XYZ file of C-alpha atoms in Angstrom:
585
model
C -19.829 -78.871 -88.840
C -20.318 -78.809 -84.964
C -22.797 -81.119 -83.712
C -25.836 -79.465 -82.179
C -25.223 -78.135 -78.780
C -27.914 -78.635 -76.323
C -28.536 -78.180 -72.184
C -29.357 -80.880 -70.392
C -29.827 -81.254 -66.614
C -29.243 -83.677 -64.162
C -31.407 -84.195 -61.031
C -29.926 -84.840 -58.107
C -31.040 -86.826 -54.751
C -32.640 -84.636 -52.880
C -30.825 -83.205 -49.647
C -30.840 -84.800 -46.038
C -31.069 -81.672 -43.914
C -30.248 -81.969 -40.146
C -32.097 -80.087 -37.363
C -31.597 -76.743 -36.769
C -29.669 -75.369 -33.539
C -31.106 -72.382 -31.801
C -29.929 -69.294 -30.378
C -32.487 -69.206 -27.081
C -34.711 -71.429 -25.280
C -37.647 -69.943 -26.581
C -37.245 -70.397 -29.934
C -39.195 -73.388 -31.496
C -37.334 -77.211 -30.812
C -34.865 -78.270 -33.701
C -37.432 -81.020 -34.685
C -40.077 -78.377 -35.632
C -38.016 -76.844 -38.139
C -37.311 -78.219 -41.456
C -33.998 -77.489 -43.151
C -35.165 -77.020 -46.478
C -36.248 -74.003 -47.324
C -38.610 -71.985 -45.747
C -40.085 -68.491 -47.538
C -40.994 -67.634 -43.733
C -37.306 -68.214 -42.290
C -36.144 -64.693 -43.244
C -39.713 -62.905 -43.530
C -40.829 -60.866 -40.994
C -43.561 -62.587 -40.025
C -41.307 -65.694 -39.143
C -42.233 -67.126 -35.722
C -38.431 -67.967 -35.515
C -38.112 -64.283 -35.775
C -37.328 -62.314 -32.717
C -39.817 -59.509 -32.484
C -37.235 -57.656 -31.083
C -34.292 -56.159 -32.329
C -31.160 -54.774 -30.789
C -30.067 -56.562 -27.682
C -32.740 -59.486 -28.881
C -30.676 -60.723 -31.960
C -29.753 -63.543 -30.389
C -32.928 -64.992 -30.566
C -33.524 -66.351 -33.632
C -33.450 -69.297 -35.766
C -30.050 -70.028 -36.730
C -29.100 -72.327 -39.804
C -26.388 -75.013 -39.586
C -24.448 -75.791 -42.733
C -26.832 -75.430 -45.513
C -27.679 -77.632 -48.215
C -28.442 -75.701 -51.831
C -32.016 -76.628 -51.899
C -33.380 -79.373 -54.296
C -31.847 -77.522 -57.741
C -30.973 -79.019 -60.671
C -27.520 -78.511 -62.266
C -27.151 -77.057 -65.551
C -25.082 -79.714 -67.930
C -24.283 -79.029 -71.523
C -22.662 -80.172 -74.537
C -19.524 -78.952 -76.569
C -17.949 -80.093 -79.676
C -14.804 -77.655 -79.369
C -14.083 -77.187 -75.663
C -13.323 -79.872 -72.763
C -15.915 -79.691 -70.090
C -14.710 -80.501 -66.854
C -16.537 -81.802 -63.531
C -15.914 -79.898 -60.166
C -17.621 -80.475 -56.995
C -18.394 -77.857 -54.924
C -19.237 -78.349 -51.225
C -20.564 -81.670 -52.475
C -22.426 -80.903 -55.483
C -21.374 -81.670 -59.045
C -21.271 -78.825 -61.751
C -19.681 -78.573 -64.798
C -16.990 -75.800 -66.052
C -14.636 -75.069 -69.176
C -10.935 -74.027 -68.181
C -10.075 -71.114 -70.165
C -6.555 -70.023 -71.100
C -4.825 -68.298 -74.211
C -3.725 -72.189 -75.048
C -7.413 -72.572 -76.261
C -7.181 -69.259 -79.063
C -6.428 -71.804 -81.930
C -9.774 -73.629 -81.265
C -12.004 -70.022 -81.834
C -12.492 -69.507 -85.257
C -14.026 -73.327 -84.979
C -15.829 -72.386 -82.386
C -17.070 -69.523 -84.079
C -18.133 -71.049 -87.239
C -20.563 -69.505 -89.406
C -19.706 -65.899 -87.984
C -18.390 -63.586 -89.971
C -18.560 -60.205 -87.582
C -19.072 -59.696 -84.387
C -20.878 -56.372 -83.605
C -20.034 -54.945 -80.050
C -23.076 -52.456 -79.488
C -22.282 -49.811 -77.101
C -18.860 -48.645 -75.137
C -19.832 -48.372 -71.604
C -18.365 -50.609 -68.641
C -18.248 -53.857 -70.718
C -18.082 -52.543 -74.293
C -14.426 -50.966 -74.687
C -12.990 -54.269 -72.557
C -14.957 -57.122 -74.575
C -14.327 -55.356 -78.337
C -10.414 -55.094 -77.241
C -10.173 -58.590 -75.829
C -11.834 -60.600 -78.829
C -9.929 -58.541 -81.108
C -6.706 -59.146 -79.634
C -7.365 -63.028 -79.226
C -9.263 -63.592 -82.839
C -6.137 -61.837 -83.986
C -3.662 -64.341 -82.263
C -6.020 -67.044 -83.416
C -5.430 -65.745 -86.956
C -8.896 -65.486 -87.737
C -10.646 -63.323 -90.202
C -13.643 -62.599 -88.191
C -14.473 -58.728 -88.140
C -15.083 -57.598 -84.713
C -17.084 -54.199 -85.072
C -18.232 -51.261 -82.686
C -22.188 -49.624 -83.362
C -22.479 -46.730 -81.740
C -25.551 -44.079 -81.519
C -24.635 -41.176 -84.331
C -22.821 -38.030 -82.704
C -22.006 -40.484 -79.471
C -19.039 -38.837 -77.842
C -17.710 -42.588 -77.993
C -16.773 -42.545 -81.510
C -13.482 -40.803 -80.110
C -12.868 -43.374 -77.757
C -13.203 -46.134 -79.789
C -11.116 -44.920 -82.373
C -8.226 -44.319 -79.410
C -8.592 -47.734 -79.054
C -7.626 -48.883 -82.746
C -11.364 -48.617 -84.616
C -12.111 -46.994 -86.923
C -15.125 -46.502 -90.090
C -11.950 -46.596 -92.335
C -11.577 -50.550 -91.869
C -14.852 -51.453 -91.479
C -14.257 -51.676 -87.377
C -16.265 -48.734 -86.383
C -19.782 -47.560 -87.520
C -23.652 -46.809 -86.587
C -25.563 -48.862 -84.516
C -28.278 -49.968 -86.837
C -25.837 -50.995 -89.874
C -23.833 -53.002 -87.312
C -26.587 -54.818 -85.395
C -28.079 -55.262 -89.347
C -24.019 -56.878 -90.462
C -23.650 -58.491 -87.963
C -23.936 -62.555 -87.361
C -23.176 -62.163 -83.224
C -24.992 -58.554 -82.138
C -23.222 -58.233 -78.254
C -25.571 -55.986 -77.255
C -23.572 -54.221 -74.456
C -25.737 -50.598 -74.033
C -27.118 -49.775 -70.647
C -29.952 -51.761 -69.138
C -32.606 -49.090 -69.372
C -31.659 -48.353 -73.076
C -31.905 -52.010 -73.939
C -35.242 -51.841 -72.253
C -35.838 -48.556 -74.291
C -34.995 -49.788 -77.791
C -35.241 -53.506 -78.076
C -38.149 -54.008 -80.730
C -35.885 -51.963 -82.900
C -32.536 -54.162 -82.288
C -34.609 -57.462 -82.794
C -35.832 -56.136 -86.143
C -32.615 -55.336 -87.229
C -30.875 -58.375 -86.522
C -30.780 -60.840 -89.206
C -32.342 -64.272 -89.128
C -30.199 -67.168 -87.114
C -28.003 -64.651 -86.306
C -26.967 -64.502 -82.271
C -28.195 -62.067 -79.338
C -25.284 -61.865 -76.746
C -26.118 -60.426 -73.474
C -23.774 -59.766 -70.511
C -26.554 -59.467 -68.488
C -29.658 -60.926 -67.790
C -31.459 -57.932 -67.520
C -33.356 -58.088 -70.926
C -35.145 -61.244 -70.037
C -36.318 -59.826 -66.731
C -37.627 -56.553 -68.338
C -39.409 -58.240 -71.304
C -41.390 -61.209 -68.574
C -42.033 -57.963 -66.980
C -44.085 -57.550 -69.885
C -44.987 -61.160 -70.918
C -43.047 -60.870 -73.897
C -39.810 -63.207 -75.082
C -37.284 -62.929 -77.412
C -37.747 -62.918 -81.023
C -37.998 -67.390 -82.638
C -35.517 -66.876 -85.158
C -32.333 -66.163 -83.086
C -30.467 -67.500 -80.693
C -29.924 -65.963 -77.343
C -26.622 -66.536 -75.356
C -25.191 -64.639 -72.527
C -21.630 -64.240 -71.426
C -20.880 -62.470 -67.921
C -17.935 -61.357 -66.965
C -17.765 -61.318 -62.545
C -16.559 -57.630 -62.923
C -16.725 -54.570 -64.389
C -15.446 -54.341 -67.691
C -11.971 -52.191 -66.428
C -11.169 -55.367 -64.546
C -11.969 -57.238 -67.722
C -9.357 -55.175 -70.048
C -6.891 -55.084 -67.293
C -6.278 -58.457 -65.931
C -6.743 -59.973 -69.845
C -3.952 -57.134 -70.355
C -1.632 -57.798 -67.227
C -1.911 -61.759 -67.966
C -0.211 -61.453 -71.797
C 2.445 -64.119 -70.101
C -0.170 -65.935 -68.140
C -2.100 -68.431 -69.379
C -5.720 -68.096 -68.037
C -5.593 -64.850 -66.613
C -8.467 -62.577 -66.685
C -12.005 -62.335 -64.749
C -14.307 -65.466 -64.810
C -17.380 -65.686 -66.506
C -20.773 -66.926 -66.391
C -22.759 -68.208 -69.376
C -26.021 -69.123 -70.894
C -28.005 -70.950 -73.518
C -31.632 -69.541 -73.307
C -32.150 -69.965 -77.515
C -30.543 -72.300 -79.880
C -31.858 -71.989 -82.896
C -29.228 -74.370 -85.141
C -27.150 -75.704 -82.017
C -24.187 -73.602 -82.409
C -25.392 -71.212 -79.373
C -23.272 -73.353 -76.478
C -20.235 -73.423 -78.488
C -20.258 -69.706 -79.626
C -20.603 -68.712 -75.803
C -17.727 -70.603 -74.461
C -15.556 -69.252 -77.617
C -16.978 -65.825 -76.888
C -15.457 -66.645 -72.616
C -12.449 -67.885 -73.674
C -11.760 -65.064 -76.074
C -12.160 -62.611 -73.271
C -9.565 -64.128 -70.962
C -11.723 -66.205 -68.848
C -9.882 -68.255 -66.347
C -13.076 -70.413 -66.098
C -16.999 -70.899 -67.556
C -19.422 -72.215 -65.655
C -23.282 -72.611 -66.747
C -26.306 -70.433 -65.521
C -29.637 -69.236 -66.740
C -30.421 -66.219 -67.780
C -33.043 -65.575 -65.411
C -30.667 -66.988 -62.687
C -27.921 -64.845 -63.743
C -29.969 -61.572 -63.692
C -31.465 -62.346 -60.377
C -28.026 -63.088 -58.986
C -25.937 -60.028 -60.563
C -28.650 -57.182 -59.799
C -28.972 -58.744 -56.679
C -25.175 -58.947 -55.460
C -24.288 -55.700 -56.894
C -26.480 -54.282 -54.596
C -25.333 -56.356 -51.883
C -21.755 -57.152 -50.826
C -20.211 -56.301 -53.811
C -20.972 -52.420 -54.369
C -23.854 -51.239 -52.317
C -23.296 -53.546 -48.911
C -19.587 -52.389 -48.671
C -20.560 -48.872 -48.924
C -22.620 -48.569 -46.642
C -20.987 -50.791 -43.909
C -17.965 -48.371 -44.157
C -19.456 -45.398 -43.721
C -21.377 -46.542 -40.828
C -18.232 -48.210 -39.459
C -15.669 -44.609 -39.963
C -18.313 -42.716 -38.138
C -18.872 -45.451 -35.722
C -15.253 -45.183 -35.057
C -14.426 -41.476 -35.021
C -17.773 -41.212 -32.423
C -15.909 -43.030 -30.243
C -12.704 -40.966 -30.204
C -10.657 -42.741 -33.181
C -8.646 -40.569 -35.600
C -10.192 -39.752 -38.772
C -7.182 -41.244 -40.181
C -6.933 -44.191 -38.494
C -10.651 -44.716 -38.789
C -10.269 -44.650 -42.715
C -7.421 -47.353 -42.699
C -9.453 -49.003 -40.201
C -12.375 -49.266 -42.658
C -12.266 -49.041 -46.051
C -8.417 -49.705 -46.236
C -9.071 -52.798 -43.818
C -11.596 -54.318 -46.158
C -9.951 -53.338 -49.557
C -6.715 -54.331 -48.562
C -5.550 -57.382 -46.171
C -9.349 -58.417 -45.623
C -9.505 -58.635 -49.643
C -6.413 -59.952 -50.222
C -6.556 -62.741 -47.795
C -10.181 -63.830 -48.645
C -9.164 -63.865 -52.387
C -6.233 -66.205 -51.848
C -7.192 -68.327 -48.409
C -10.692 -67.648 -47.723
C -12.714 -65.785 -44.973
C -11.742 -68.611 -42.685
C -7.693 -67.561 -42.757
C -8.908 -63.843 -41.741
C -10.736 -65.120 -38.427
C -8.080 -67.302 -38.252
C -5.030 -64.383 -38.025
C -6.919 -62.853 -34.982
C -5.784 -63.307 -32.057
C -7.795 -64.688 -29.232
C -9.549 -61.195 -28.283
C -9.446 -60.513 -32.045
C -11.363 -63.254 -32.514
C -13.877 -62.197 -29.601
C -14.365 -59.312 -31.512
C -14.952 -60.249 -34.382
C -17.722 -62.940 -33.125
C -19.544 -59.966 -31.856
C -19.776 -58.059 -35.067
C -20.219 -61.483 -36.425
C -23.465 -62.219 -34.522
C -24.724 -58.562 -34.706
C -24.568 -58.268 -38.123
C -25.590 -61.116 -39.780
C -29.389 -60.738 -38.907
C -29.833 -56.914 -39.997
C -27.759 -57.454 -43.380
C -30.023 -60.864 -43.934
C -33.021 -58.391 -43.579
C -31.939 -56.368 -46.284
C -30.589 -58.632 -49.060
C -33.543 -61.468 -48.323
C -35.931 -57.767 -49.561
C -33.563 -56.570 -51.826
C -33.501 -60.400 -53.568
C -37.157 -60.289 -53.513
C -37.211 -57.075 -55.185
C -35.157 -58.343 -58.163
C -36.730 -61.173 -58.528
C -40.553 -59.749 -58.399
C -38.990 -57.376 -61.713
C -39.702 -54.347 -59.031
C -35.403 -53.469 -58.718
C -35.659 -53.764 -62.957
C -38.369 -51.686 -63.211
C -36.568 -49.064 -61.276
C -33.534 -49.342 -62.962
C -35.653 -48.380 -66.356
C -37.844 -45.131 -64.532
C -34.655 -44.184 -63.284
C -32.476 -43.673 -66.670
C -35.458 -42.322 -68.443
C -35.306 -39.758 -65.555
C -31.825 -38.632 -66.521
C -33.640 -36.635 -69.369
C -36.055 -33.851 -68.878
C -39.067 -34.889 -69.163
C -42.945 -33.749 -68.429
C -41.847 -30.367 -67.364
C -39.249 -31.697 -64.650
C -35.682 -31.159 -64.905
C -33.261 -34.030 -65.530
C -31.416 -36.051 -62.185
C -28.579 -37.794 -63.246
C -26.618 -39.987 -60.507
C -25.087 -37.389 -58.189
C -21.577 -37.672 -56.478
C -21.181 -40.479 -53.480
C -18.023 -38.938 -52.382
C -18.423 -35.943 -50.647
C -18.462 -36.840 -47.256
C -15.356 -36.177 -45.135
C -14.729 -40.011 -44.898
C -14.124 -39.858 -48.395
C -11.678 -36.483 -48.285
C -9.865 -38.427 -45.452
C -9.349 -41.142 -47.788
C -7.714 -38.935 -50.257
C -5.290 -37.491 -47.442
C -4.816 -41.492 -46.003
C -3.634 -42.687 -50.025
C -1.610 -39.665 -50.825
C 1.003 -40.642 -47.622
C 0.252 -44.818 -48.352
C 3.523 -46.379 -48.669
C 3.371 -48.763 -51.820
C 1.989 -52.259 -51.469
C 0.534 -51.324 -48.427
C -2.579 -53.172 -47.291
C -3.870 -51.604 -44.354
C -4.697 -53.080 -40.993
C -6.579 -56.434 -40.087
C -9.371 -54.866 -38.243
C -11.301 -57.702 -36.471
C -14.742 -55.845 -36.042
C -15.073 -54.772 -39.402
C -13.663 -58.104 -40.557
C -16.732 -59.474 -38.527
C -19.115 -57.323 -39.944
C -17.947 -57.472 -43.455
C -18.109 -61.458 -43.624
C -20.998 -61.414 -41.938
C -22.475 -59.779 -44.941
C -20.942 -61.601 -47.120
C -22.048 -64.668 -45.394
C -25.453 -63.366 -45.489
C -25.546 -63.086 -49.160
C -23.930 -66.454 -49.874
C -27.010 -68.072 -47.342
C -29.735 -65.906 -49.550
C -28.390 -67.212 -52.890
C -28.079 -70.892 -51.583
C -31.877 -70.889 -50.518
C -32.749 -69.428 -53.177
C -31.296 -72.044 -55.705
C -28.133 -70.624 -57.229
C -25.125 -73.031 -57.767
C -22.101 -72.433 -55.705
C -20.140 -71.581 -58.731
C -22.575 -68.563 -59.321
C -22.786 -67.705 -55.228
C -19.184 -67.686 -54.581
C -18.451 -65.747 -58.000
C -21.301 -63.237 -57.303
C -20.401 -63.031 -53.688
C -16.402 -63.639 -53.032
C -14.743 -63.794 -56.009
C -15.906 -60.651 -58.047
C -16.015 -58.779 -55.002
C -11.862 -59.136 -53.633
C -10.616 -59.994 -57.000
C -12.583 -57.243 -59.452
C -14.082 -54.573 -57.219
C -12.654 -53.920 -53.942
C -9.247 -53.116 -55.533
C -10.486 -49.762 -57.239
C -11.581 -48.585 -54.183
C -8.398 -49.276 -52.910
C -6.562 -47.097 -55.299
C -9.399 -44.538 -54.966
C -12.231 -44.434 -53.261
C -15.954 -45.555 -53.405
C -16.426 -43.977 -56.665
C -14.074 -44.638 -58.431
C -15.508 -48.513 -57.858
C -19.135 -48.063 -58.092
C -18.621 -45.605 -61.012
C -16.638 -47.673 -63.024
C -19.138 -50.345 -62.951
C -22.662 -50.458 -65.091
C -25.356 -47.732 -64.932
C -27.778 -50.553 -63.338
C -24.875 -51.405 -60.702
C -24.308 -47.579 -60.025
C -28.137 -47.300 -59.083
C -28.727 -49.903 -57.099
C -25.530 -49.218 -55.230
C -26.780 -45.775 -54.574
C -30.189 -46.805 -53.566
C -29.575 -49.802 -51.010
C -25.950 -48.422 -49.399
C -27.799 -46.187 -47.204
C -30.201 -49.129 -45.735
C -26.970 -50.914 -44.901
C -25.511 -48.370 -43.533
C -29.193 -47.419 -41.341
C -29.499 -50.929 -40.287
C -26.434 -51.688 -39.093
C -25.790 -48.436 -36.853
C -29.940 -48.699 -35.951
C -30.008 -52.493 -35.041
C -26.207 -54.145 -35.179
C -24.120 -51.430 -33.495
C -26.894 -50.973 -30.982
C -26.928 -54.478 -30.214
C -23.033 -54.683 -29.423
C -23.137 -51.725 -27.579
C -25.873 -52.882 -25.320
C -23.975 -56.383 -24.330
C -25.855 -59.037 -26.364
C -24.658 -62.058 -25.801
C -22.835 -63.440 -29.002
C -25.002 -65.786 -31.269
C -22.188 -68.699 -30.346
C -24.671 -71.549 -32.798
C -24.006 -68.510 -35.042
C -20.777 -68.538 -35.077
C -20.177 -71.804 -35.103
C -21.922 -72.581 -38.207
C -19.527 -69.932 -39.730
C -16.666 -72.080 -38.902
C -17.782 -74.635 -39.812
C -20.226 -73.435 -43.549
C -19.612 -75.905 -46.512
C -18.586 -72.802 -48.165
C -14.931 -72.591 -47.257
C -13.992 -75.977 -49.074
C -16.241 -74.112 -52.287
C -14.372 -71.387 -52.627
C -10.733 -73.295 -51.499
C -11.835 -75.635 -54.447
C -12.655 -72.044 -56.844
C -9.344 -70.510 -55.205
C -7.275 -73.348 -56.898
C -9.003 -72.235 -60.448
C -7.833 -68.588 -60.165
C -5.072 -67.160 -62.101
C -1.470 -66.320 -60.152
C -2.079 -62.226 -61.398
C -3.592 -59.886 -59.157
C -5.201 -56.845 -60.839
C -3.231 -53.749 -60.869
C -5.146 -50.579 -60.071
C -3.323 -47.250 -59.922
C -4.981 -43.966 -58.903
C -4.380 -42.639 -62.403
C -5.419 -45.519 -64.441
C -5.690 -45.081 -67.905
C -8.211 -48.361 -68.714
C -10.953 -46.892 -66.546
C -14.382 -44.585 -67.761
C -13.084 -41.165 -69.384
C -14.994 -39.416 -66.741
C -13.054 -41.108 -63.989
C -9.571 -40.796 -65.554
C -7.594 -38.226 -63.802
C -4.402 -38.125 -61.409
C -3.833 -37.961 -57.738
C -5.187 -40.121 -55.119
């Protein structure tokens, strides 16, 4: 039998921070300001922070390479897997190596479970069911892996497309599975989880295992001061992309060892110390090139957050402020397009995901580089603004509690009418696009343009510097910030369009991209743009700490952990949502 599996942590020496450089003479002196963190350094009431806007960006407090503040770093313990040490911009953390090598080792790893039930078949559900099947098949196991689904869901037909069925046991209701079942994934949309967990907790059997791919639960029920029930264990497993990107890459990688989309996971209950174990089977079985440890409660804050931030809702809206900034000032629509999304989705993406943001700046040329420092400075401030409020939101359960209102409002309800989520590609950016792809020559990447490659990292930046003073380890920032967001997501907007990537992607993801792309979009035309077009003097302290950001030798170090397939996304993909399966461009 396995030996109990348990987390343990590690403290480590707490961080020498150096003083802070600043942009103007009348900010506060370096020896004022402390490096570790400050909840007034982004606030608005920050003394550090210009009262100004616009042309006034420049004077603010500006960090030098940052030190994650004084966190301490999730170990654990495995009897089946080999745990490996990586350090990441100097700081230890601890990973498993996936690969199809390791299938042999799952049925040990999943001792004690007889069927997995996969509840729901949304983003994650069709991908995860598929990929354990496949690999507890190779591994010649016996374990039953088994869909629940609502009775008269349309989904029964889709599942059975995709080899279940209620004639082998493989395919069934909801309740009977979650009640069979010795590992419930419980893979329904956020707001339903929120909507009908008392009944799933009754249902499950005792010491059986809760598997989440999302921290969401736990934020909803402290929301309420409740926990989860004593007599299970609670484990999460999250992939860093949708579920498409899931099925696909584990697909594409057959004759790759280790191909697929990396995951996060979590211990928060361990009721007979198999919990650690089953997680890392339950990674490895769905193609994970690598596991590294979180919370749940870190993992929830970090995914709601960056899925409203540079990986869905951030993107969107610097694009479309970008294409109209562009076409106002006399470029073709076309041009504009390839310019912007095609820039960012394509050589922007593609160089990031295999060289880091440093190699982009670094193929400018001189002016190109200019450029891009000026967008650089100009944006960073305004897109800190929004994620350092948009973190806050998550975090204070006021982004969860919207997620819930909002799919309760789907339904009619006290006399109103029902408001699902409405189109987000209507706009004539969006019809350009379609005209742009339709005459793309194959392989094409589009153009290296170096203001939106300023902007764009300067977002990205912005959201790595929020998640590193707020705790998270780099594995988790530089997954939930760079890696999901070239490798997993950016890609299906390539092939077509916004949404066709936001709406591929959870119901919690598709809100919050729709609610927070239009403040990117208003703050960067209301406060960045304005500032570049008025002359502001780049943020050079700014820019410099860009160059030179612990980051890049992070994500150099993750870079040499990714898998040698890129995802292949065609317009008329056939491992995407129903809804969004169709031909053309």
């Amino acid at each position: 039998m396995a030996a109990a599996a348990t987390f343990s942590t590690t403290k480590f020496a707490a961080a020498t921070f150096s003083a802070t450089k600043f942009a103007a003479a009348a900010a506060p002196s370096a020896s004022s300001f402390n490096r570790s963190f400050n909840p007034g350094f982004l606030s608005c009431s920050s003394p550090w922070k210009s009262l100004k806007l616009g042309a006034d960006l420049r004077v603010r407090a500006v960090s030098s390479s940052t030190v994650i503040k004084g966190r301490e770093t999730l170990d654990f313990e495995t009897s089946v897997f080999v745990k490996e040490k990586i350090t990441l911009a100097g700081r230890d953390e601890y990973i498993v190596r996936g690969g199809r090598n390791l299938f042999p080792l799952l049925p040990e790893a999943f001792k004690g479970i007889k069927q997995i039930g996969v509840i729901g078949w949304g983003s994650q559900g069709p991908a995860q069911a598929q990929n354990l099947r496949d690999s507890l098949a190779d591994a010649k196991s016996d374990i039953v892996v088994k869909i629940g689904l609502r009775k008269g869901s349309r989904s029964f037909t889709e599942a059975r497309a995709a080899g279940f069925s209620e004639e082998n046991g493989t395919l069934g209701d909801i309740w009977e599975t979650v009640a069979g079942s010795d590992l419930v994934l419980l893979l329904i949309s956020d707001s339903a989880q929120a909507d009908n967990y008392e009944k799933i907790f009754s249902n499950m059997k005792p010491n059986s295992i809760l598997g989440l791919s999302h921290g969401f639960l736990l934020g909803h029920l402290q929301s309420l001061g409740l926990d989860f029930p004593k007599n299970i264990s609670v484990i999460a497993v999250c992939p860093k992309g949708m579920g498409p990107s899931v099925r696909r890459l584990y697909v594409q990688g057959k004759e790759i060892n280790g191909a697929g989309i990396n995951s996060s996971f979590a211990v928060h209950q361990d009721v007979d110390g198999r919990a650690t174990d089953v997680a890392l089977g339950w990674s490895v079985a769905l193609g994970s090139p690598f596991m590294f440890a979180t919370t749940l409660e870190e993992e929830y804050k970090s995914d709601i957050f960056g899925e409203r931030g540079i990986l869905l809702g951030a993107v969107h809206g610097i694009v479309e402020s970008l294409f109209r900034r562009y076409t106002e000032k006399g470029m073709h629509e076309d041009l504009a397009y390839k310019n912007t999304v095609e820039s960012i989705t394509g050589t922007i993406s593609k160089t990031i995901s295999t060289k880091g943001m440093l190699a982009v700046y670094n193929a400018l040329s001189e002016e190109g580089k200019k450029e891009f420092q000026a967008a650089y400075s100009a944006s960073f401030y305004p897109c800190t603004d929004i994620l350092y409020e948009c973190y806050e939101d998550v975090a204070s359960g006021s982004e969860i509690r919207s997620v819930v209102l909002a799919g309760r409002r789907f339904y009619e309800k006290e006399g109103l009418p029902a408001f699902p989520m409405g189109n987000i590609d209507q706009t004539r950016m969006w019809k350009v696009g379609e005209k742009v792809r339709a005459t793309r020559p194959v392989g094409d990447l589009g153009p290296l343009h170096p203001f939106t490659a300023g902007v764009y990292i300067a977002c990205m930046m912005a959201q790595i510097e929020i998640l590193r003073k707020k705790g998270h380890s780099y594995s988790e920032i530089i997954n939930e910030s760079v890696i999901e967001s070239v490798d997993s997501l950016n890609p299906f907007m390539h092939a077509r369009g916004v949404s066709f990537m936001v709406d591929n992607c959870s119901t919690t993801a598709r809100l919050g991209s729709r609610k927070w792309a239009p403040r990117f979009d208003y703050i960067l035309t209301q406060q960045a743009l304005v500032a570049v077009d008025s002359g502001a003097a780049i943020n050079q302290d700014l820019v410099s700490n860009f160059l030179s950001d612990p980051v890049h030798g992070a994500i150099e170090t993750c870079a040499q952990l990714r898998p040698t397939v890129d995802i292949s996304v065609t317009a008329d993909a056939d491992f995407v949502r129903p809804e969004l399966r169709q031909a053309g461009s």
